[in-house]
GROMACS .gro file of C-alpha atoms in nm:
model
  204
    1UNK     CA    1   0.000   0.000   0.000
    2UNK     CA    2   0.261   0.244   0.098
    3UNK     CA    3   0.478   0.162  -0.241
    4UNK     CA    4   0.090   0.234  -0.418
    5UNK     CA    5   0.055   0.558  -0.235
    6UNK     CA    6   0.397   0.695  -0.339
    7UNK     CA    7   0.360   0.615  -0.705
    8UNK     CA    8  -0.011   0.744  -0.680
    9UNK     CA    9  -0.234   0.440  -0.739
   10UNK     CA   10  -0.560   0.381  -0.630
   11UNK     CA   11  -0.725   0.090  -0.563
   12UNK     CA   12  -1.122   0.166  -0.616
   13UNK     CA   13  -1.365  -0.138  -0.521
   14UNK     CA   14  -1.747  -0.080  -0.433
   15UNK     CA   15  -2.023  -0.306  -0.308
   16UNK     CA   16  -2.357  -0.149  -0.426
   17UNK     CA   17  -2.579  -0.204  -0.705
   18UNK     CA   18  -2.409  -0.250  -1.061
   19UNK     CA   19  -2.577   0.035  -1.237
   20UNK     CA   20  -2.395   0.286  -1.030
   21UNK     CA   21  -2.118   0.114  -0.951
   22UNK     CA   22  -1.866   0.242  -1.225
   23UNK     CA   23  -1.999   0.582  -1.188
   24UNK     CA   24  -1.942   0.622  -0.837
   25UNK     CA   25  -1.544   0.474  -0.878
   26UNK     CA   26  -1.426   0.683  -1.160
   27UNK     CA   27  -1.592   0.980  -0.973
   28UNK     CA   28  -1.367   0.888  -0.700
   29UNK     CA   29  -1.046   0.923  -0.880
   30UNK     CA   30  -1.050   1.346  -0.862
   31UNK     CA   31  -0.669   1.318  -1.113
   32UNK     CA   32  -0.639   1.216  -1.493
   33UNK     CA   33  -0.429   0.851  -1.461
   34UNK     CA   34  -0.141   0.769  -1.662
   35UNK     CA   35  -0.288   0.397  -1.713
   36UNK     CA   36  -0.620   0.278  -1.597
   37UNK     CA   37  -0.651  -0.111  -1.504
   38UNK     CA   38  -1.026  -0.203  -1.580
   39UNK     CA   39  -1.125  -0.555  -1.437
   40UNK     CA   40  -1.534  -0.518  -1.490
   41UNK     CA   41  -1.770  -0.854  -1.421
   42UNK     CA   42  -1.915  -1.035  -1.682
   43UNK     CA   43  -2.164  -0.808  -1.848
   44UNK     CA   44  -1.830  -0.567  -1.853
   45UNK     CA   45  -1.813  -0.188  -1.819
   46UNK     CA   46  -2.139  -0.014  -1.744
   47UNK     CA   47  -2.200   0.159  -2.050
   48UNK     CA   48  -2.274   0.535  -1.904
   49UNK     CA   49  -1.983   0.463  -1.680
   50UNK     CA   50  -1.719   0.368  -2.011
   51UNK     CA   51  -1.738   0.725  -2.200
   52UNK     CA   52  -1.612   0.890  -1.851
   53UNK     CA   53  -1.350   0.646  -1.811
   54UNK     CA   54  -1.215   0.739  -2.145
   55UNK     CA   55  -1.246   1.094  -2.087
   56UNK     CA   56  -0.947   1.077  -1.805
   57UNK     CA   57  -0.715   1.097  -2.109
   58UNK     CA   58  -0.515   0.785  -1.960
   59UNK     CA   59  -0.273   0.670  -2.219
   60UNK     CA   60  -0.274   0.325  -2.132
   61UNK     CA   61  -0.532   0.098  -2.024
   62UNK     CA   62  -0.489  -0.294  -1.917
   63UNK     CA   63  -0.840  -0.444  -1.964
   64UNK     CA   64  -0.924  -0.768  -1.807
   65UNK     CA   65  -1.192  -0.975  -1.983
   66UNK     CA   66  -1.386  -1.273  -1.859
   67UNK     CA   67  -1.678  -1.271  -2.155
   68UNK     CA   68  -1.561  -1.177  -2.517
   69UNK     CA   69  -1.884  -1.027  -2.569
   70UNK     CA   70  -1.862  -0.785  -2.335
   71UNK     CA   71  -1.516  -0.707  -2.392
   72UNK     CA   72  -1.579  -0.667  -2.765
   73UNK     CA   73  -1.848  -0.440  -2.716
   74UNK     CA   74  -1.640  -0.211  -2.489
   75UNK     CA   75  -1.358  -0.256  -2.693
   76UNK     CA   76  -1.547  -0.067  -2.982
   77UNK     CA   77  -1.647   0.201  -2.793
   78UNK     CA   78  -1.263   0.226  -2.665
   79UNK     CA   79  -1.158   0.202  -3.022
   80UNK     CA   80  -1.360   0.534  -3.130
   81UNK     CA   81  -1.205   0.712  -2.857
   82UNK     CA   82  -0.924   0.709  -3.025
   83UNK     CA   83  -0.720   0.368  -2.843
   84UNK     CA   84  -0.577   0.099  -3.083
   85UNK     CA   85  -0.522  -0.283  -2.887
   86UNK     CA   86  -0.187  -0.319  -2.837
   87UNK     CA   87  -0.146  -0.674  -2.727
   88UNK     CA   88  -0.394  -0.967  -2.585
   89UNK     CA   89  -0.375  -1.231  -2.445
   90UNK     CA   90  -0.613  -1.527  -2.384
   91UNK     CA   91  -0.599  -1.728  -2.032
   92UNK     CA   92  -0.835  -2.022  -2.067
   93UNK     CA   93  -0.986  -1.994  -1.676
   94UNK     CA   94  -1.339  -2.178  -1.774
   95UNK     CA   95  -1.259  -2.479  -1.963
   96UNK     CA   96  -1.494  -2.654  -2.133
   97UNK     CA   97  -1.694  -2.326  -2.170
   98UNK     CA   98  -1.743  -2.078  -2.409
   99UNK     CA   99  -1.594  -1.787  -2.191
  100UNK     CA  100  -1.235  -1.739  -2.210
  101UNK     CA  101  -1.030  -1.455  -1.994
  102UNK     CA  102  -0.830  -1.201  -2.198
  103UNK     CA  103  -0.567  -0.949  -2.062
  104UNK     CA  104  -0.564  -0.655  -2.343
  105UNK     CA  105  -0.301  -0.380  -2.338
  106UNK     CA  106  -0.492  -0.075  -2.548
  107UNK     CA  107  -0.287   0.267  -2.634
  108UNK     CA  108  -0.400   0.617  -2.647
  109UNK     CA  109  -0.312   0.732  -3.010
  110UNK     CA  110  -0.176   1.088  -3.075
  111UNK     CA  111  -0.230   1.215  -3.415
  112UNK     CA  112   0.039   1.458  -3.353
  113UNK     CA  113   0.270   1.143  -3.309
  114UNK     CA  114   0.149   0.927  -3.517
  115UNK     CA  115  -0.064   1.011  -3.823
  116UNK     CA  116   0.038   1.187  -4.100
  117UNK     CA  117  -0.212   1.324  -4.384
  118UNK     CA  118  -0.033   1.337  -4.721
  119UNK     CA  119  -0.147   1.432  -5.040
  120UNK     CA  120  -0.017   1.317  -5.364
  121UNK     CA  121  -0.077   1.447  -5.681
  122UNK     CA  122   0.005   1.205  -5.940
  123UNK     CA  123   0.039   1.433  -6.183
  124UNK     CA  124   0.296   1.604  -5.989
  125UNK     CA  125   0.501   1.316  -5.920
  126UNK     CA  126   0.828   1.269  -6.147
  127UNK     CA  127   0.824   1.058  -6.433
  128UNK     CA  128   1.122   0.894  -6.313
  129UNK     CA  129   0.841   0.720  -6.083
  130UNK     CA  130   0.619   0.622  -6.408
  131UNK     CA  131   0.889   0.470  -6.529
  132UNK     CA  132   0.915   0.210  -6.236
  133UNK     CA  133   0.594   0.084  -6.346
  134UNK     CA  134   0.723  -0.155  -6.605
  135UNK     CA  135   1.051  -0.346  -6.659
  136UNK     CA  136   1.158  -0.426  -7.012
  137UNK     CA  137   1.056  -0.715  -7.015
  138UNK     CA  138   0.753  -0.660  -6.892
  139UNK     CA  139   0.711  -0.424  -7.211
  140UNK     CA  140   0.857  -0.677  -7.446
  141UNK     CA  141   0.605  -0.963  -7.343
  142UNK     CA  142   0.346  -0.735  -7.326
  143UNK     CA  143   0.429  -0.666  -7.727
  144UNK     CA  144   0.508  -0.999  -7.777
  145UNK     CA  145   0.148  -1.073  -7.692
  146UNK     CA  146  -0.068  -0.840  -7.819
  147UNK     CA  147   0.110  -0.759  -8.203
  148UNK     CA  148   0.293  -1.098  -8.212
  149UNK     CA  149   0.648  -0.937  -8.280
  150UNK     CA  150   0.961  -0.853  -8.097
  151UNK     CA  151   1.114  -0.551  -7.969
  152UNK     CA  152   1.494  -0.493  -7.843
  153UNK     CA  153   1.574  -0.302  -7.525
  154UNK     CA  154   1.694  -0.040  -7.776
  155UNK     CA  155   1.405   0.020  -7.927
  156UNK     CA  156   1.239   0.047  -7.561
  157UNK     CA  157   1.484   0.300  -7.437
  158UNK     CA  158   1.516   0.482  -7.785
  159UNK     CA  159   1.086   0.496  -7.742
  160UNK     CA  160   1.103   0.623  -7.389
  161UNK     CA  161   1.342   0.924  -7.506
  162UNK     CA  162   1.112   1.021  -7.750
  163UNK     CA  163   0.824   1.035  -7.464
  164UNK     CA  164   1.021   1.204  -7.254
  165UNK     CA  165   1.052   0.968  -7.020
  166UNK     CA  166   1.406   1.024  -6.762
  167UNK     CA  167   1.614   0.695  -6.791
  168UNK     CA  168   1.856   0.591  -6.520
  169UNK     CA  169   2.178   0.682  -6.605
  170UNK     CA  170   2.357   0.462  -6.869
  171UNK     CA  171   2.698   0.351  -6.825
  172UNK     CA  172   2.695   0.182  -7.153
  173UNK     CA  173   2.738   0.512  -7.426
  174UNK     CA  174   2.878   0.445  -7.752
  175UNK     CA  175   3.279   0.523  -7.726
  176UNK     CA  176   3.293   0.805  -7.996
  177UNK     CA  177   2.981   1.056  -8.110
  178UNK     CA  178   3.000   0.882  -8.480
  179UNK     CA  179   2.858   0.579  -8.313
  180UNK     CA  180   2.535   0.510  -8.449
  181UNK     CA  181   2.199   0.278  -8.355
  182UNK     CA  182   1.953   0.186  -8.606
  183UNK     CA  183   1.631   0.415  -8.591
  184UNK     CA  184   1.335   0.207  -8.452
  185UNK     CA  185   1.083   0.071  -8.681
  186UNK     CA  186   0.760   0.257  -8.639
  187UNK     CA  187   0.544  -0.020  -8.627
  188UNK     CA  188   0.756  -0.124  -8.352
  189UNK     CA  189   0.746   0.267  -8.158
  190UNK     CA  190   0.420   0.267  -8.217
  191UNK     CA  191   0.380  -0.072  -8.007
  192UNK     CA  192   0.626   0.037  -7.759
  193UNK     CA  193   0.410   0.380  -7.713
  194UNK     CA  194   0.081   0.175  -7.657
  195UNK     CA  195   0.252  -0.059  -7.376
  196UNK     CA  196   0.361   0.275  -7.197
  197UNK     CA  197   0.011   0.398  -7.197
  198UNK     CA  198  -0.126  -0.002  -7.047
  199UNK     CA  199   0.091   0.068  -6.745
  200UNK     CA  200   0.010   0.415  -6.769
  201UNK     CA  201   0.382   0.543  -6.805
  202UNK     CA  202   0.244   0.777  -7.004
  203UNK     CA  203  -0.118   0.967  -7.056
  204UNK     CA  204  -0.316   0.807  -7.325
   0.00000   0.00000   0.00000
């Protein structure tokens, strides 16, 4: 008790009628509590009793089950407060029953902490990133497939040029500027432009 007193925990128990029961202990508390240890009967946490409870701002709470009903009921309204289950853990005290008790760890969330809104704009987003969305080979089967011809990596990379489309740097230039690639077929460009548009590298 002394060791209690010092760290500033209560101990609330009450022998009176259930409907006021949970109203008359967390009106006893009088301070906001860093973590609240619920241990309710079987029907759980009177409901009038559970928004008040929340309202204390605790940022942990240990909740000791002995009817999943219950405990999932309460465990909703804990939920849309704004506390996410942590941990749980089942303790099979009624065998051969359908009751099961459950210690549950649940956690105050803090949107300053831990949620982020972001907003992308796609259209925003560097085309560096659309060009992720399909590997050459990808491309080549997807050719393959629909116009029943091939296509080299050249002609993929010599397509994606002409769309504008940023490569990753290639360590594999020709040695001398009088180097020269074949042009690529425009049947075959014209194929390569349609598979950038089915995995929407590019606007259609």
């Amino acid at each position: 008790m002394d060791n209690g007193w010092l760290n500033r925990s209560q101990f609330l128990l009450e022998r009176t009628d259930l409907e006021n029961l949970h109203l008359k202990v967390v009106d006893k508390l009088g301070f906001n509590p860093d973590i609240i240890i619920l241990d309710p009967p079987r029907d759980g946490i009177y409901l009038k009793a559970l928004p008040k409870i929340l309202e204390s701002g605790a940022e942990k709470i240990v909740y000791i089950s002995c009817k999943p009903t219950s405990f999932v009921r309460d465990l909703k309204v804990m939920e849309a407060a704004g506390y996410r289950m942590e941990k749980c853990v089942g303790v099979d005290m009624f065998p051969n029953t359908v009751n099961c008790e459950a210690v549950c760890l649940l956690s105050k969330l803090s949107e300053a902490k831990n949620h982020i809104s972001v907003k992308v704009d796609m259209d925003e987003m560097d085309v560096t990133a659309a060009e992720s969305k399909a590997t050459y080979h990808e491309i080549q089967d997807w050719v393959q497939e629909k116009y029943g011809f091939h296509v080299s990596h050249l002609n993929i990379a010599k397509t994606k040029r002409k769309c504008g489309i940023i490569e990753r740097q290639n360590y594999n230039l020709p040695k001398s500027e009088e180097s020269r690639s074949p042009e690529t077929p425009e049947e075959k460009e014209e194929a390569i432009i349609e598979a950038f548009k089915a995995f929407q590298m590019i606007k259609p």
